[in-house]
Coordinates of C-alpha atoms and ligand atoms in Angstrom, one line a residue:
M1419 CA -125.6 14.3 12.0
S1420 CA -122.9 12.5 10.1
D1421 CA -122.8 8.7 9.5
S1422 CA -119.9 8.4 11.8
K1423 CA -121.9 9.9 14.6
I1424 CA -124.5 7.2 14.1
D1425 CA -121.8 4.6 14.2
Q1426 CA -120.6 6.1 17.4
I1427 CA -124.1 5.8 19.0
V1428 CA -124.1 2.2 18.0
Q1429 CA -120.6 1.7 19.5
I1430 CA -121.7 3.2 22.8
I1431 CA -124.5 0.7 23.0
K1432 CA -122.1 -2.2 22.2
D1433 CA -119.6 -0.9 24.8
E1434 CA -122.2 -0.7 27.5
F1435 CA -123.3 -4.3 26.9
A1436 CA -119.7 -5.4 26.2
T1437 CA -120.6 -7.5 23.3
D1438 CA -120.7 -7.7 19.5
K1439 CA -123.5 -10.3 19.7
F1440 CA -127.1 -9.5 19.4
I1441 CA -128.3 -7.0 22.0
P1442 CA -132.1 -7.2 22.6
L1443 CA -134.1 -4.2 23.5
H1444 CA -135.2 -5.5 26.8
E1445 CA -134.9 -9.0 28.2
P1446 CA -136.2 -10.5 31.4
Y1447 CA -133.8 -11.2 34.3
F1448 CA -134.5 -14.1 36.6
G1449 CA -132.0 -13.9 39.5
G1450 CA -134.1 -14.7 42.6
N1451 CA -136.7 -17.1 43.8
E1452 CA -138.4 -17.7 40.5
K1453 CA -137.7 -21.4 40.2
K1454 CA -138.4 -22.1 43.9
Y1455 CA -141.8 -20.4 43.8
L1456 CA -142.8 -22.1 40.5
E1457 CA -141.9 -25.4 42.1
E1458 CA -144.1 -24.6 45.1
C1459 CA -147.0 -24.0 42.7
I1460 CA -146.5 -27.4 41.1
D1461 CA -145.9 -29.3 44.3
S1462 CA -149.0 -27.8 45.9
T1463 CA -151.1 -28.2 42.7
F1464 CA -152.1 -24.5 42.9
V1465 CA -151.2 -23.5 39.4
S1466 CA -154.5 -21.9 38.4
S1467 CA -156.8 -19.0 39.2
V1468 CA -156.5 -19.0 43.0
G1469 CA -153.5 -19.5 45.3
P1470 CA -151.3 -18.0 47.9
F1471 CA -149.1 -16.2 45.4
V1472 CA -152.1 -14.3 43.9
D1473 CA -152.9 -13.1 47.4
L1474 CA -149.3 -12.2 48.2
F1475 CA -148.9 -10.4 44.9
E1476 CA -152.0 -8.3 45.4
Q1477 CA -150.8 -7.2 48.8
R1478 CA -147.3 -6.4 47.5
I1479 CA -148.4 -4.4 44.5
A1480 CA -150.6 -2.2 46.7
E1481 CA -147.6 -1.5 49.0
I1482 CA -145.3 -0.7 46.1
T1483 CA -147.7 1.6 44.4
E1484 CA -148.7 3.1 47.7
T1485 CA -152.4 2.3 47.1
K1486 CA -155.0 0.8 49.3
K1487 CA -155.7 -2.3 47.3
G1488 CA -154.4 -4.2 44.3
V1489 CA -156.1 -6.8 42.1
A1490 CA -154.1 -9.3 39.9
V1491 CA -155.3 -9.6 36.3
V1492 CA -154.4 -11.6 33.2
N1493 CA -152.7 -8.7 31.5
G1494 CA -152.5 -4.9 31.4
T1495 CA -154.8 -4.5 28.5
A1496 CA -157.6 -6.4 30.3
G1497 CA -156.8 -4.3 33.4
L1498 CA -157.3 -1.0 31.4
Q1499 CA -160.6 -2.3 29.9
V1500 CA -162.0 -3.0 33.4
A1501 CA -160.5 0.2 34.9
L1502 CA -162.5 2.3 32.4
R1503 CA -165.7 0.4 33.2
L1504 CA -165.0 0.8 36.9
V1505 CA -164.8 4.6 36.7
G1506 CA -168.1 4.7 34.8
V1507 CA -167.2 4.8 31.1
Q1508 CA -170.3 3.8 29.1
A1509 CA -171.0 3.0 25.5
N1510 CA -171.0 6.2 23.4
D1511 CA -168.8 8.1 25.8
E1512 CA -165.6 9.8 24.8
V1513 CA -162.3 9.2 26.6
L1514 CA -159.5 11.7 26.5
T1515 CA -156.0 10.2 26.0
Q1516 CA -152.8 10.6 24.2
A1517 CA -152.2 9.6 20.6
L1518 CA -148.6 8.8 21.5
T1519 CA -149.1 5.6 23.3
F1520 CA -149.1 1.8 22.9
I1521 CA -152.2 0.5 21.1
A1522 CA -153.6 -1.1 24.3
T1523 CA -154.5 2.3 25.7
A1524 CA -156.8 3.1 22.7
N1525 CA -158.1 -0.4 22.3
A1526 CA -159.2 -0.6 26.0
I1527 CA -161.4 2.5 25.3
N1528 CA -162.8 0.9 22.2
Y1529 CA -163.6 -2.4 24.0
N1530 CA -165.9 -0.3 26.2
Q1531 CA -167.7 1.1 23.0
A1532 CA -166.3 4.5 23.8
K1533 CA -164.3 6.7 21.5
P1534 CA -160.8 8.1 22.1
V1535 CA -160.2 11.8 21.7
F1536 CA -156.5 12.4 21.2
I1537 CA -154.7 15.2 23.2
D1538 CA -151.1 16.2 22.6
V1539 CA -148.2 15.2 24.9
D1540 CA -145.5 17.4 26.4
R1541 CA -142.3 17.3 24.5
D1542 CA -140.2 16.8 27.6
T1543 CA -142.2 14.1 29.4
M1544 CA -143.7 12.4 26.3
G1545 CA -146.8 12.0 28.4
L1546 CA -150.2 13.7 28.3
S1547 CA -149.8 17.5 28.4
P1548 CA -151.7 19.5 31.1
S1549 CA -151.6 22.6 28.9
A1550 CA -153.0 20.8 25.9
L1551 CA -155.7 19.1 28.1
N1552 CA -156.6 22.5 29.5
A1553 CA -156.8 24.1 26.1
F1554 CA -159.0 21.3 24.8
L1555 CA -161.4 21.5 27.7
E1556 CA -161.5 25.3 27.6
E1557 CA -162.5 25.1 23.9
F1558 CA -164.8 22.1 23.9
G1559 CA -165.7 21.2 27.5
E1560 CA -169.1 21.9 29.0
L1561 CA -169.6 20.9 32.7
R1562 CA -173.2 20.0 33.5
E1563 CA -175.1 17.4 35.5
G1564 CA -171.8 16.4 37.2
S1565 CA -170.1 15.5 33.9
T1566 CA -168.2 17.2 31.2
F1567 CA -169.6 17.1 27.7
N1568 CA -167.8 17.8 24.4
K1569 CA -169.5 20.8 22.8
K1570 CA -168.4 19.7 19.3
T1571 CA -169.9 16.1 19.4
G1572 CA -172.4 16.4 22.3
K1573 CA -170.9 13.3 23.8
R1574 CA -170.1 12.8 27.5
I1575 CA -166.4 12.6 28.4
G1576 CA -166.3 9.5 30.6
A1577 CA -162.6 9.5 31.6
C1578 CA -159.1 10.6 30.9
V1579 CA -156.3 8.1 30.5
V1580 CA -152.8 9.3 31.2
M1581 CA -149.9 7.1 30.1
H1582 CA -146.3 7.5 31.5
T1583 CA -144.2 6.9 28.4
F1584 CA -141.3 4.4 28.9
G1585 CA -141.5 5.0 32.6
F1586 CA -140.9 8.8 32.4
P1587 CA -143.6 10.4 34.6
A1588 CA -146.2 12.7 32.9
R1589 CA -147.1 15.9 34.8
I1590 CA -149.5 13.8 36.8
E1591 CA -150.2 16.3 39.6
E1592 CA -151.4 19.0 37.2
L1593 CA -153.4 16.5 35.2
V1594 CA -155.2 15.3 38.4
A1595 CA -156.1 18.9 39.2
I1596 CA -157.5 19.6 35.8
C1597 CA -159.5 16.3 35.7
D1598 CA -160.9 17.0 39.2
A1599 CA -162.0 20.5 38.2
W1600 CA -163.9 19.1 35.2
K1601 CA -165.2 16.0 37.1
I1602 CA -163.5 13.6 34.7
P1603 CA -162.2 10.4 36.3
L1604 CA -158.5 9.8 35.7
V1605 CA -157.2 6.4 34.9
E1606 CA -153.4 6.0 35.0
D1607 CA -152.0 3.7 32.4
A1608 CA -148.9 2.9 34.5
A1609 CA -148.1 -0.2 32.5
E1610 CA -144.6 1.0 31.8
S1611 CA -143.9 2.9 35.0
L1612 CA -143.7 0.5 38.0
G1613 CA -141.2 2.0 40.4
S1614 CA -141.2 5.5 38.9
T1615 CA -142.0 8.4 41.2
V1616 CA -143.1 12.1 41.2
N1617 CA -142.0 14.1 44.3
G1618 CA -141.3 10.7 46.0
K1619 CA -144.8 9.3 45.3
A1620 CA -145.2 6.1 43.3
L1621 CA -147.0 6.3 39.9
G1622 CA -150.2 4.3 39.7
G1623 CA -151.9 5.8 42.7
F1624 CA -152.6 9.3 41.4
G1625 CA -155.9 8.7 39.6
Q1626 CA -159.1 6.9 40.6
V1627 CA -157.6 3.7 39.2
G1628 CA -154.1 2.7 38.0
V1629 CA -153.1 -0.2 35.8
L1630 CA -149.8 -2.0 35.5
S1631 CA -148.5 -4.6 33.1
F1632 CA -146.1 -7.5 33.7
N1633 CA -145.7 -8.7 30.1
G1634 CA -142.4 -10.3 29.2
N1635 CA -140.8 -7.0 28.0
K1636 CA -141.8 -4.9 31.0
I1637 CA -139.4 -4.0 33.9
I1638 CA -140.5 -7.1 35.8
T1639 CA -142.6 -9.9 34.3
S1640 CA -145.1 -12.6 35.3
G1641 CA -144.9 -14.1 31.8
G1642 CA -148.1 -12.3 31.1
G1643 CA -150.1 -10.4 33.7
G1644 CA -151.2 -7.1 35.1
A1645 CA -152.7 -5.3 38.1
I1646 CA -155.4 -2.8 38.9
V1647 CA -154.6 -0.6 41.9
S1648 CA -156.8 2.0 43.7
N1649 CA -157.1 4.0 46.8
D1650 CA -160.8 3.6 46.5
V1651 CA -161.3 0.2 48.3
E1652 CA -164.8 -0.3 47.0
L1653 CA -163.7 0.3 43.5
A1654 CA -160.9 -2.2 43.9
I1655 CA -163.3 -4.8 45.4
K1656 CA -165.5 -4.2 42.4
A1657 CA -162.5 -4.8 40.1
K1658 CA -161.8 -8.2 41.8
Y1659 CA -165.5 -9.1 41.4
L1660 CA -165.7 -8.1 37.7
T1661 CA -162.4 -9.8 36.7
T1662 CA -163.4 -13.0 38.5
T1663 CA -166.7 -13.6 36.5
A1664 CA -168.9 -11.4 38.8
K1665 CA -169.7 -14.3 41.0
V1666 CA -171.8 -13.8 44.1
P1667 CA -169.9 -15.2 47.0
H1668 CA -171.3 -18.6 48.0
P1669 CA -169.5 -21.7 49.3
Y1670 CA -170.7 -23.9 46.3
E1671 CA -173.3 -22.3 44.1
Y1672 CA -172.6 -20.5 40.8
V1673 CA -174.5 -17.3 40.7
H1674 CA -173.4 -14.3 38.6
D1675 CA -175.4 -11.1 38.8
E1676 CA -173.6 -8.9 36.3
L1677 CA -171.6 -9.3 33.0
G1678 CA -168.1 -10.2 34.4
Y1679 CA -164.9 -11.4 32.8
N1680 CA -162.4 -14.2 33.3
F1681 CA -159.4 -11.9 33.6
R1682 CA -157.7 -13.7 36.5
M1683 CA -154.0 -14.0 36.8
P1684 CA -153.1 -17.7 37.4
N1685 CA -151.1 -18.5 40.6
I1686 CA -148.2 -19.8 38.5
N1687 CA -147.8 -16.3 37.0
A1688 CA -148.3 -14.7 40.4
A1689 CA -145.4 -16.9 41.7
L1690 CA -143.1 -15.6 39.0
I1691 CA -144.1 -12.0 39.7
C1692 CA -143.7 -12.4 43.5
A1693 CA -140.1 -13.5 42.9
Q1694 CA -139.5 -10.6 40.5
L1695 CA -140.9 -8.0 42.9
E1696 CA -138.3 -9.1 45.4
Q1697 CA -135.7 -7.9 42.9
L1698 CA -137.4 -4.6 41.9
D1699 CA -135.1 -2.3 43.8
F1700 CA -132.1 -4.1 42.4
F1701 CA -133.5 -3.7 38.8
L1702 CA -134.2 0.0 39.4
K1703 CA -130.6 0.5 40.6
K1704 CA -129.1 -1.4 37.7
K1705 CA -131.2 0.4 35.2
R1706 CA -130.3 3.8 36.6
E1707 CA -126.6 2.9 36.5
L1708 CA -127.0 2.1 32.8
A1709 CA -128.9 5.3 32.2
L1710 CA -126.2 7.3 33.9
A1711 CA -123.5 5.6 31.8
Y1712 CA -125.4 6.2 28.6
K1713 CA -126.0 9.8 29.6
S1714 CA -122.4 10.7 30.2
R1715 CA -121.3 9.2 26.9
F1716 CA -124.2 10.6 24.8
D1717 CA -123.6 14.1 26.4
Q1718 CA -120.0 14.0 25.2
L1719 CA -121.2 13.1 21.7
G1720 CA -123.9 15.8 21.7
V1721 CA -126.7 13.3 21.4
N1722 CA -130.0 13.9 23.2
F1723 CA -130.4 11.0 25.6
R1724 CA -133.7 11.4 27.4
W1725 CA -133.2 12.2 31.0
E1726 CA -135.4 12.8 34.1
L1727 CA -137.0 16.1 35.0
P1728 CA -136.5 17.6 38.4
N1729 CA -138.5 15.9 41.2
T1730 CA -139.1 12.9 39.1
Q1731 CA -137.5 9.5 39.2
P1732 CA -138.2 7.4 36.1
N1733 CA -137.7 3.6 36.3
Y1734 CA -135.7 3.8 33.0
W1735 CA -137.8 0.9 31.6
L1736 CA -137.0 1.7 28.0
M1737 CA -134.3 4.3 27.4
C1738 CA -134.3 6.4 24.4
V1739 CA -132.4 8.9 22.3
E1740 CA -133.9 11.8 20.3
L1741 CA -132.5 12.1 16.8
E1742 CA -132.5 15.3 14.9
N1743 CA -135.1 14.5 12.2
L1744 CA -136.9 11.6 10.5
D1745 CA -134.1 10.8 8.0
E1746 CA -131.6 10.5 10.8
R1747 CA -134.0 8.4 12.8
N1748 CA -134.4 6.0 9.9
L1749 CA -130.7 5.8 9.3
F1750 CA -130.0 5.1 12.9
L1751 CA -132.7 2.4 13.0
K1752 CA -131.2 0.7 10.0
E1753 CA -127.6 0.9 11.1
S1754 CA -128.2 -0.2 14.7
N1755 CA -130.5 -3.1 13.8
N1756 CA -128.1 -4.2 11.0
S1757 CA -125.2 -4.3 13.5
N1758 CA -126.8 -6.4 16.3
A1759 CA -128.0 -3.6 18.5
M1760 CA -131.8 -3.8 18.6
T1761 CA -133.6 -0.4 18.5
R1762 CA -137.2 0.5 17.8
P1763 CA -139.0 3.8 17.0
I1764 CA -141.6 5.2 19.3
W1765 CA -145.2 4.2 18.3
Q1766 CA -147.0 5.4 15.3
L1767 CA -149.6 7.9 16.5
M1768 CA -153.0 6.2 17.3
N1769 CA -154.9 8.7 15.0
K1770 CA -153.0 7.4 12.0
L1771 CA -154.2 3.8 12.5
P1772 CA -157.3 2.7 10.6
M1773 CA -159.4 2.0 13.7
Y1774 CA -158.8 5.6 15.1
K1775 CA -158.3 7.8 12.1
E1776 CA -161.8 9.4 12.5
C1777 CA -161.2 10.4 16.1
Q1778 CA -161.1 14.0 17.1
H1779 CA -157.6 15.3 18.0
D1780 CA -156.0 18.7 18.8
G1781 CA -153.3 18.9 16.1
L1782 CA -150.8 16.8 18.1
E1783 CA -147.8 19.0 17.4
N1784 CA -145.5 17.6 20.0
S1785 CA -146.6 14.0 19.4
L1786 CA -145.7 14.4 15.7
Y1787 CA -142.4 15.9 16.6
L1788 CA -141.5 13.0 18.9
E1789 CA -142.9 10.3 16.5
D1790 CA -140.2 11.4 14.0
R1791 CA -137.3 11.4 16.4
I1792 CA -137.5 9.1 19.4
V1793 CA -135.8 5.7 19.3
N1794 CA -135.6 3.1 22.1
I1795 CA -132.2 1.6 22.7
P1796 CA -131.2 -1.6 24.6
S1797 CA -132.2 -1.1 28.2
S1798 CA -132.0 -4.6 29.9
V1799 CA -130.7 -5.1 33.4
R1800 CA -127.1 -6.0 32.8
K1801 CA -125.8 -9.2 34.3
Ligands
PLP1263 C1 -147.6 -3.0 27.9 C2 -148.6 -1.9 27.9 C3 -150.0 -2.2 28.1 C4 -150.6 -3.5 28.1 O1 -150.1 -4.5 28.8 P1 -150.2 -6.0 28.4 O2 -150.0 -6.7 29.7 O3 -149.2 -6.3 27.4 O4 -151.6 -6.3 28.0 C5 -150.8 -1.1 28.1 N1 -150.4 0.2 28.0 C6 -149.1 0.4 27.8 C7 -148.7 1.8 27.6 C8 -148.2 -0.6 27.7 O5 -146.9 -0.3 27.4

């Protein structure tokens, strides 16, 4: 790729946002009832860990993810930590997941004193690969006593965490079938994929438990926050209990009968997310418009703009281009960031980080390929 081609990619970004000023990667958009609901919190004094917006949010997030019950939590990372405990992950277990993910996925496993095992992703979805998962389990899996054990390490495989990269759906239906066959609980890290669908069904509700994030850079935000969703009502009730200090219900006494957490989402954050949820369809529409505009221009230029697979509808949370190799990626990162268009490479693989460099992995061929080439480009909802 020539330097001029890189200049042209930068120019396309600037054209789409119609500015020469700094273009952030993803900025929040507050165009609805945000101020009104925040005022209601202050006027009512309900700013903290209980309140009507928390209840409303929990109801709405279950509806949107087409699950039976939702639980508001302080952030997505805490949600993942609890999700793994909910599905039965114990100290000394292993958890299968992708190396190509945000650090929170691996850390949540670590917080449960379990060890990640890194499986490759598919090159097209950038999410956990069913064929790689199958190959790993065929080679190392041994199903006994209702669990799968890793023949190499002797450890129990307590769960599998699938993450939908940048809102592009992983092959979740196939992954569910594999995990079911091996009796491995599946946790969906849907932190990036609120509003994405596979065959018309919302992400977040495919596994035993799904987790969402509403951090400031996500498609909608509560400032900071997350949710645990499930079709298993008992599990969701347990999620609420564990994230609210494991308190035994009583009108005035404090009795806690298990090690719980204070992972509650304050009502003031819930107010913000309730206002944002009202605009989700609008955001999804605007982001798709931008994705379509990018696609037509990048197609003309011969640049690989990541697009959806058949029967999937990504939320286009963070859009990305695939450069031809590491040198071009680095050149593009430098040129774009030097000229006011914020871009960012995909994550460094988890197995390269000091905390996870001893973890077992399967070679990670596609993950390594994508690590060298994928760059996120500005993706905000345009005013
Ligand atoms: C954002 C994110 C999280 C964590 O969410 P926080 O709310 O920031 O704690 C977890 N996993 C993935 C893949 C994410 O992108």
